Amino acid sequence: MDVMTTTASLTALAPAPVWARRAAHAIALCALPSGLWRVAMASGVYVGYSDQVLRDVFDIPGWGVAYVIGLSVLAEVAALFPLLLVSDRWRPLAPRTLAAASWTASAVLVLLALWQLVVAFTVESRTYMESGTAQTVWWFVFAPLFAIPALMTAVTWSYARRHRTRARA
């Protein structure tokens, strides 16, 4: 065994377990329904709000369209971040930096999920909806967001564990 082979084997990170890969893909899929719902709202598709509520509360049409579309894009890009932790192809940061960033992202996502629960139960945006069916659809498209913190924490834990194992070798 030559020096190059030994160095390459030490720098290679163990492949992510199948469950971690599936969890990372599930995170991206969990963010998709709410993003599509927001895009539909910005596009003028009826999502339960009257035209007056869209105009007066959400400023759609107007700057609210850019805000809602931007929020959807930002949420989906953030939901794609865990794929970096299970990918063997491209690593934009050093493993230790990526591990720290992913733990930070996990903590932020847990706080965000708690904040979303508070918003879901207290904010008046639900009261603007015209029907119970619209509220039910709203709950179904936003409910998957609550799985993201647990999934992100699991993917991050898997990445950190694989990185620690490599550092000890």
PDB file of C-alpha atoms in Angstrom:
ATOM      1  CA  MET A   1       0.000   0.000   0.000  1.00  0.00           C
ATOM      2  CA  ASP A   2       1.525   3.315  -1.011  1.00  0.00           C
ATOM      3  CA  VAL A   3       1.293   6.707   0.696  1.00  0.00           C
ATOM      4  CA  MET A   4      -1.341   8.091  -1.722  1.00  0.00           C
ATOM      5  CA  THR A   5      -3.738   5.198  -1.053  1.00  0.00           C
ATOM      6  CA  THR A   6      -3.343   5.549   2.712  1.00  0.00           C
ATOM      7  CA  THR A   7      -3.892   9.327   2.590  1.00  0.00           C
ATOM      8  CA  ALA A   8      -6.951   8.959   0.359  1.00  0.00           C
ATOM      9  CA  SER A   9      -8.512   6.359   2.654  1.00  0.00           C
ATOM     10  CA  LEU A  10      -7.964   8.566   5.719  1.00  0.00           C
ATOM     11  CA  THR A  11      -9.499  11.659   4.126  1.00  0.00           C
ATOM     12  CA  ALA A  12     -12.526   9.821   2.739  1.00  0.00           C
ATOM     13  CA  LEU A  13     -15.572  10.003   4.936  1.00  0.00           C
ATOM     14  CA  ALA A  14     -17.525   6.817   5.492  1.00  0.00           C
ATOM     15  CA  PRO A  15     -20.627   6.715   3.311  1.00  0.00           C
ATOM     16  CA  ALA A  16     -23.844   7.899   4.910  1.00  0.00           C
ATOM     17  CA  PRO A  17     -26.197   5.177   6.087  1.00  0.00           C
ATOM     18  CA  VAL A  18     -29.272   4.567   3.969  1.00  0.00           C
ATOM     19  CA  TRP A  19     -31.595   5.910   6.682  1.00  0.00           C
ATOM     20  CA  ALA A  20     -29.649   9.198   6.792  1.00  0.00           C
ATOM     21  CA  ARG A  21     -29.872   9.577   3.010  1.00  0.00           C
ATOM     22  CA  ARG A  22     -33.610   8.936   3.126  1.00  0.00           C
ATOM     23  CA  ALA A  23     -34.045  11.410   5.978  1.00  0.00           C
ATOM     24  CA  ALA A  24     -32.123  14.095   4.060  1.00  0.00           C
ATOM     25  CA  HIS A  25     -34.337  13.588   1.022  1.00  0.00           C
ATOM     26  CA  ALA A  26     -37.433  13.590   3.245  1.00  0.00           C
ATOM     27  CA  ILE A  27     -36.460  17.023   4.579  1.00  0.00           C
ATOM     28  CA  ALA A  28     -36.538  18.462   1.062  1.00  0.00           C
ATOM     29  CA  LEU A  29     -39.888  16.799   0.439  1.00  0.00           C
ATOM     30  CA  CYS A  30     -41.327  18.072   3.746  1.00  0.00           C
ATOM     31  CA  ALA A  31     -40.724  21.682   2.702  1.00  0.00           C
ATOM     32  CA  LEU A  32     -42.307  21.223  -0.715  1.00  0.00           C
ATOM     33  CA  PRO A  33     -46.084  21.256   0.075  1.00  0.00           C
ATOM     34  CA  SER A  34     -46.012  24.545   1.994  1.00  0.00           C
ATOM     35  CA  GLY A  35     -43.831  26.119  -0.693  1.00  0.00           C
ATOM     36  CA  LEU A  36     -46.228  25.056  -3.425  1.00  0.00           C
ATOM     37  CA  TRP A  37     -49.140  26.371  -1.351  1.00  0.00           C
ATOM     38  CA  ARG A  38     -47.404  29.759  -1.020  1.00  0.00           C
ATOM     39  CA  VAL A  39     -46.638  29.861  -4.755  1.00  0.00           C
ATOM     40  CA  ALA A  40     -50.296  29.087  -5.476  1.00  0.00           C
ATOM     41  CA  MET A  41     -51.324  31.905  -3.130  1.00  0.00           C
ATOM     42  CA  ALA A  42     -48.953  34.335  -4.857  1.00  0.00           C
ATOM     43  CA  SER A  43     -50.209  33.226  -8.269  1.00  0.00           C
ATOM     44  CA  GLY A  44     -53.787  34.053  -7.437  1.00  0.00           C
ATOM     45  CA  VAL A  45     -55.032  30.497  -6.969  1.00  0.00           C
ATOM     46  CA  TYR A  46     -57.725  30.332  -4.303  1.00  0.00           C
ATOM     47  CA  VAL A  47     -56.171  28.939  -1.109  1.00  0.00           C
ATOM     48  CA  GLY A  48     -58.862  30.011   1.330  1.00  0.00           C
ATOM     49  CA  TYR A  49     -58.281  33.756   1.503  1.00  0.00           C
ATOM     50  CA  SER A  50     -60.599  36.247  -0.131  1.00  0.00           C
ATOM     51  CA  ASP A  51     -59.215  38.715  -2.662  1.00  0.00           C
ATOM     52  CA  GLN A  52     -59.655  41.505  -0.117  1.00  0.00           C
ATOM     53  CA  VAL A  53     -57.624  39.649   2.529  1.00  0.00           C
ATOM     54  CA  LEU A  54     -54.878  38.918  -0.009  1.00  0.00           C
ATOM     55  CA  ARG A  55     -54.764  42.614  -0.944  1.00  0.00           C
ATOM     56  CA  ASP A  56     -55.077  44.143   2.529  1.00  0.00           C
ATOM     57  CA  VAL A  57     -53.211  41.658   4.719  1.00  0.00           C
ATOM     58  CA  PHE A  58     -50.685  39.972   2.437  1.00  0.00           C
ATOM     59  CA  ASP A  59     -50.298  42.735  -0.195  1.00  0.00           C
ATOM     60  CA  ILE A  60     -50.942  40.325  -3.078  1.00  0.00           C
ATOM     61  CA  PRO A  61     -50.712  41.531  -5.801  1.00  0.00           C
ATOM     62  CA  GLY A  62     -47.833  43.754  -4.806  1.00  0.00           C
ATOM     63  CA  TRP A  63     -44.634  43.259  -2.834  1.00  0.00           C
ATOM     64  CA  GLY A  64     -46.311  40.330  -1.064  1.00  0.00           C
ATOM     65  CA  VAL A  65     -45.834  38.203  -4.195  1.00  0.00           C
ATOM     66  CA  ALA A  66     -42.053  38.668  -4.074  1.00  0.00           C
ATOM     67  CA  TYR A  67     -42.054  38.011  -0.320  1.00  0.00           C
ATOM     68  CA  VAL A  68     -44.103  34.811  -0.561  1.00  0.00           C
ATOM     69  CA  ILE A  69     -42.176  33.446  -3.573  1.00  0.00           C
ATOM     70  CA  GLY A  70     -38.854  34.405  -1.946  1.00  0.00           C
ATOM     71  CA  LEU A  71     -39.865  32.681   1.285  1.00  0.00           C
ATOM     72  CA  SER A  72     -40.756  29.517  -0.645  1.00  0.00           C
ATOM     73  CA  VAL A  73     -37.448  29.500  -2.518  1.00  0.00           C
ATOM     74  CA  LEU A  74     -35.453  30.202   0.655  1.00  0.00           C
ATOM     75  CA  ALA A  75     -37.242  27.429   2.552  1.00  0.00           C
ATOM     76  CA  GLU A  76     -36.596  24.894  -0.193  1.00  0.00           C
ATOM     77  CA  VAL A  77     -32.917  25.859  -0.534  1.00  0.00           C
ATOM     78  CA  ALA A  78     -32.522  25.490   3.236  1.00  0.00           C
ATOM     79  CA  ALA A  79     -34.275  22.127   3.062  1.00  0.00           C
ATOM     80  CA  LEU A  80     -31.742  20.979   0.461  1.00  0.00           C
ATOM     81  CA  PHE A  81     -28.808  21.731   2.822  1.00  0.00           C
ATOM     82  CA  PRO A  82     -28.927  18.299   4.546  1.00  0.00           C
ATOM     83  CA  LEU A  83     -28.196  16.646   1.204  1.00  0.00           C
ATOM     84  CA  LEU A  84     -24.645  18.043   1.562  1.00  0.00           C
ATOM     85  CA  LEU A  85     -24.269  16.004   4.729  1.00  0.00           C
ATOM     86  CA  VAL A  86     -25.047  12.701   3.026  1.00  0.00           C
ATOM     87  CA  SER A  87     -23.440  13.371  -0.353  1.00  0.00           C
ATOM     88  CA  ASP A  88     -20.101  11.885  -1.291  1.00  0.00           C
ATOM     89  CA  ARG A  89     -19.650  14.217  -4.240  1.00  0.00           C
ATOM     90  CA  TRP A  90     -19.373  17.857  -3.234  1.00  0.00           C
ATOM     91  CA  ARG A  91     -18.336  19.416   0.059  1.00  0.00           C
ATOM     92  CA  PRO A  92     -18.193  23.241  -0.006  1.00  0.00           C
ATOM     93  CA  LEU A  93     -16.783  23.441   3.534  1.00  0.00           C
ATOM     94  CA  ALA A  94     -14.273  21.544   5.625  1.00  0.00           C
ATOM     95  CA  PRO A  95     -15.918  18.620   7.449  1.00  0.00           C
ATOM     96  CA  ARG A  96     -15.514  20.201  10.879  1.00  0.00           C
ATOM     97  CA  THR A  97     -17.017  23.499   9.642  1.00  0.00           C
ATOM     98  CA  LEU A  98     -19.862  21.666   7.922  1.00  0.00           C
ATOM     99  CA  ALA A  99     -20.574  19.709  11.122  1.00  0.00           C
ATOM    100  CA  ALA A 100     -20.707  22.929  13.165  1.00  0.00           C
ATOM    101  CA  ALA A 101     -22.951  24.573  10.577  1.00  0.00           C
ATOM    102  CA  SER A 102     -25.272  21.585  10.544  1.00  0.00           C
ATOM    103  CA  TRP A 103     -25.580  21.508  14.352  1.00  0.00           C
ATOM    104  CA  THR A 104     -26.388  25.211  14.242  1.00  0.00           C
ATOM    105  CA  ALA A 105     -28.961  24.587  11.526  1.00  0.00           C
ATOM    106  CA  SER A 106     -30.507  21.810  13.620  1.00  0.00           C
ATOM    107  CA  ALA A 107     -30.853  24.115  16.612  1.00  0.00           C
ATOM    108  CA  VAL A 108     -32.339  26.862  14.461  1.00  0.00           C
ATOM    109  CA  LEU A 109     -34.803  24.425  12.889  1.00  0.00           C
ATOM    110  CA  VAL A 110     -35.972  23.211  16.306  1.00  0.00           C
ATOM    111  CA  LEU A 111     -36.553  26.816  17.375  1.00  0.00           C
ATOM    112  CA  LEU A 112     -38.282  27.552  14.081  1.00  0.00           C
ATOM    113  CA  ALA A 113     -40.605  24.566  14.489  1.00  0.00           C
ATOM    114  CA  LEU A 114     -41.535  25.718  17.986  1.00  0.00           C
ATOM    115  CA  TRP A 115     -42.128  29.211  16.625  1.00  0.00           C
ATOM    116  CA  GLN A 116     -44.311  27.775  13.839  1.00  0.00           C
ATOM    117  CA  LEU A 117     -46.400  25.948  16.445  1.00  0.00           C
ATOM    118  CA  VAL A 118     -46.921  29.187  18.325  1.00  0.00           C
ATOM    119  CA  VAL A 119     -47.802  30.979  15.087  1.00  0.00           C
ATOM    120  CA  ALA A 120     -50.145  28.204  14.001  1.00  0.00           C
ATOM    121  CA  PHE A 121     -52.136  28.417  17.219  1.00  0.00           C
ATOM    122  CA  THR A 122     -52.065  32.161  17.877  1.00  0.00           C
ATOM    123  CA  VAL A 123     -51.716  34.170  14.695  1.00  0.00           C
ATOM    124  CA  GLU A 124     -54.784  35.576  13.106  1.00  0.00           C
ATOM    125  CA  SER A 125     -53.931  34.474   9.558  1.00  0.00           C
ATOM    126  CA  ARG A 126     -55.950  31.296  10.087  1.00  0.00           C
ATOM    127  CA  THR A 127     -58.980  33.356  11.066  1.00  0.00           C
ATOM    128  CA  TYR A 128     -58.917  35.082   7.669  1.00  0.00           C
ATOM    129  CA  MET A 129     -59.621  31.786   5.906  1.00  0.00           C
ATOM    130  CA  GLU A 130     -63.109  31.520   4.544  1.00  0.00           C
ATOM    131  CA  SER A 131     -63.815  27.819   5.071  1.00  0.00           C
ATOM    132  CA  GLY A 132     -62.979  24.838   7.211  1.00  0.00           C
ATOM    133  CA  THR A 133     -61.812  22.961   4.117  1.00  0.00           C
ATOM    134  CA  ALA A 134     -59.216  25.663   3.428  1.00  0.00           C
ATOM    135  CA  GLN A 135     -57.976  25.410   7.021  1.00  0.00           C
ATOM    136  CA  THR A 136     -57.737  21.635   6.731  1.00  0.00           C
ATOM    137  CA  VAL A 137     -55.702  21.937   3.541  1.00  0.00           C
ATOM    138  CA  TRP A 138     -53.539  24.584   5.254  1.00  0.00           C
ATOM    139  CA  TRP A 139     -52.823  22.171   8.125  1.00  0.00           C
ATOM    140  CA  PHE A 140     -51.972  19.323   5.722  1.00  0.00           C
ATOM    141  CA  VAL A 141     -49.490  21.394   3.714  1.00  0.00           C
ATOM    142  CA  PHE A 142     -47.773  22.908   6.760  1.00  0.00           C
ATOM    143  CA  ALA A 143     -47.782  19.808   8.996  1.00  0.00           C
ATOM    144  CA  PRO A 144     -44.740  18.172   7.296  1.00  0.00           C
ATOM    145  CA  LEU A 145     -42.622  21.165   8.376  1.00  0.00           C
ATOM    146  CA  PHE A 146     -42.822  19.889  11.956  1.00  0.00           C
ATOM    147  CA  ALA A 147     -40.885  16.737  10.997  1.00  0.00           C
ATOM    148  CA  ILE A 148     -37.908  18.704   9.670  1.00  0.00           C
ATOM    149  CA  PRO A 149     -36.164  19.426  13.016  1.00  0.00           C
ATOM    150  CA  ALA A 150     -36.129  15.760  14.070  1.00  0.00           C
ATOM    151  CA  LEU A 151     -34.979  14.637  10.627  1.00  0.00           C
ATOM    152  CA  MET A 152     -32.299  17.343  10.449  1.00  0.00           C
ATOM    153  CA  THR A 153     -31.005  16.452  13.898  1.00  0.00           C
ATOM    154  CA  ALA A 154     -30.774  12.784  12.918  1.00  0.00           C
ATOM    155  CA  VAL A 155     -28.917  13.558   9.676  1.00  0.00           C
ATOM    156  CA  THR A 156     -26.567  15.924  11.528  1.00  0.00           C
ATOM    157  CA  TRP A 157     -25.909  13.352  14.238  1.00  0.00           C
ATOM    158  CA  SER A 158     -25.091  10.760  11.569  1.00  0.00           C
ATOM    159  CA  TYR A 159     -22.699  13.162   9.822  1.00  0.00           C
ATOM    160  CA  ALA A 160     -20.992  14.171  13.077  1.00  0.00           C
ATOM    161  CA  ARG A 161     -20.626  10.534  14.107  1.00  0.00           C
ATOM    162  CA  ARG A 162     -19.079   9.570  10.754  1.00  0.00           C
ATOM    163  CA  HIS A 163     -16.740  12.572  10.948  1.00  0.00           C
ATOM    164  CA  ARG A 164     -15.678  11.707  14.522  1.00  0.00           C
ATOM    165  CA  THR A 165     -15.011   8.116  13.493  1.00  0.00           C
ATOM    166  CA  ARG A 166     -12.815   9.310  10.624  1.00  0.00           C
ATOM    167  CA  ALA A 167     -10.924  11.750  12.892  1.00  0.00           C
ATOM    168  CA  ARG A 168     -10.069   8.916  15.322  1.00  0.00           C
ATOM    169  CA  ALA A 169      -8.755   6.660  12.546  1.00  0.00           C
TER     170      ALA A 169
END
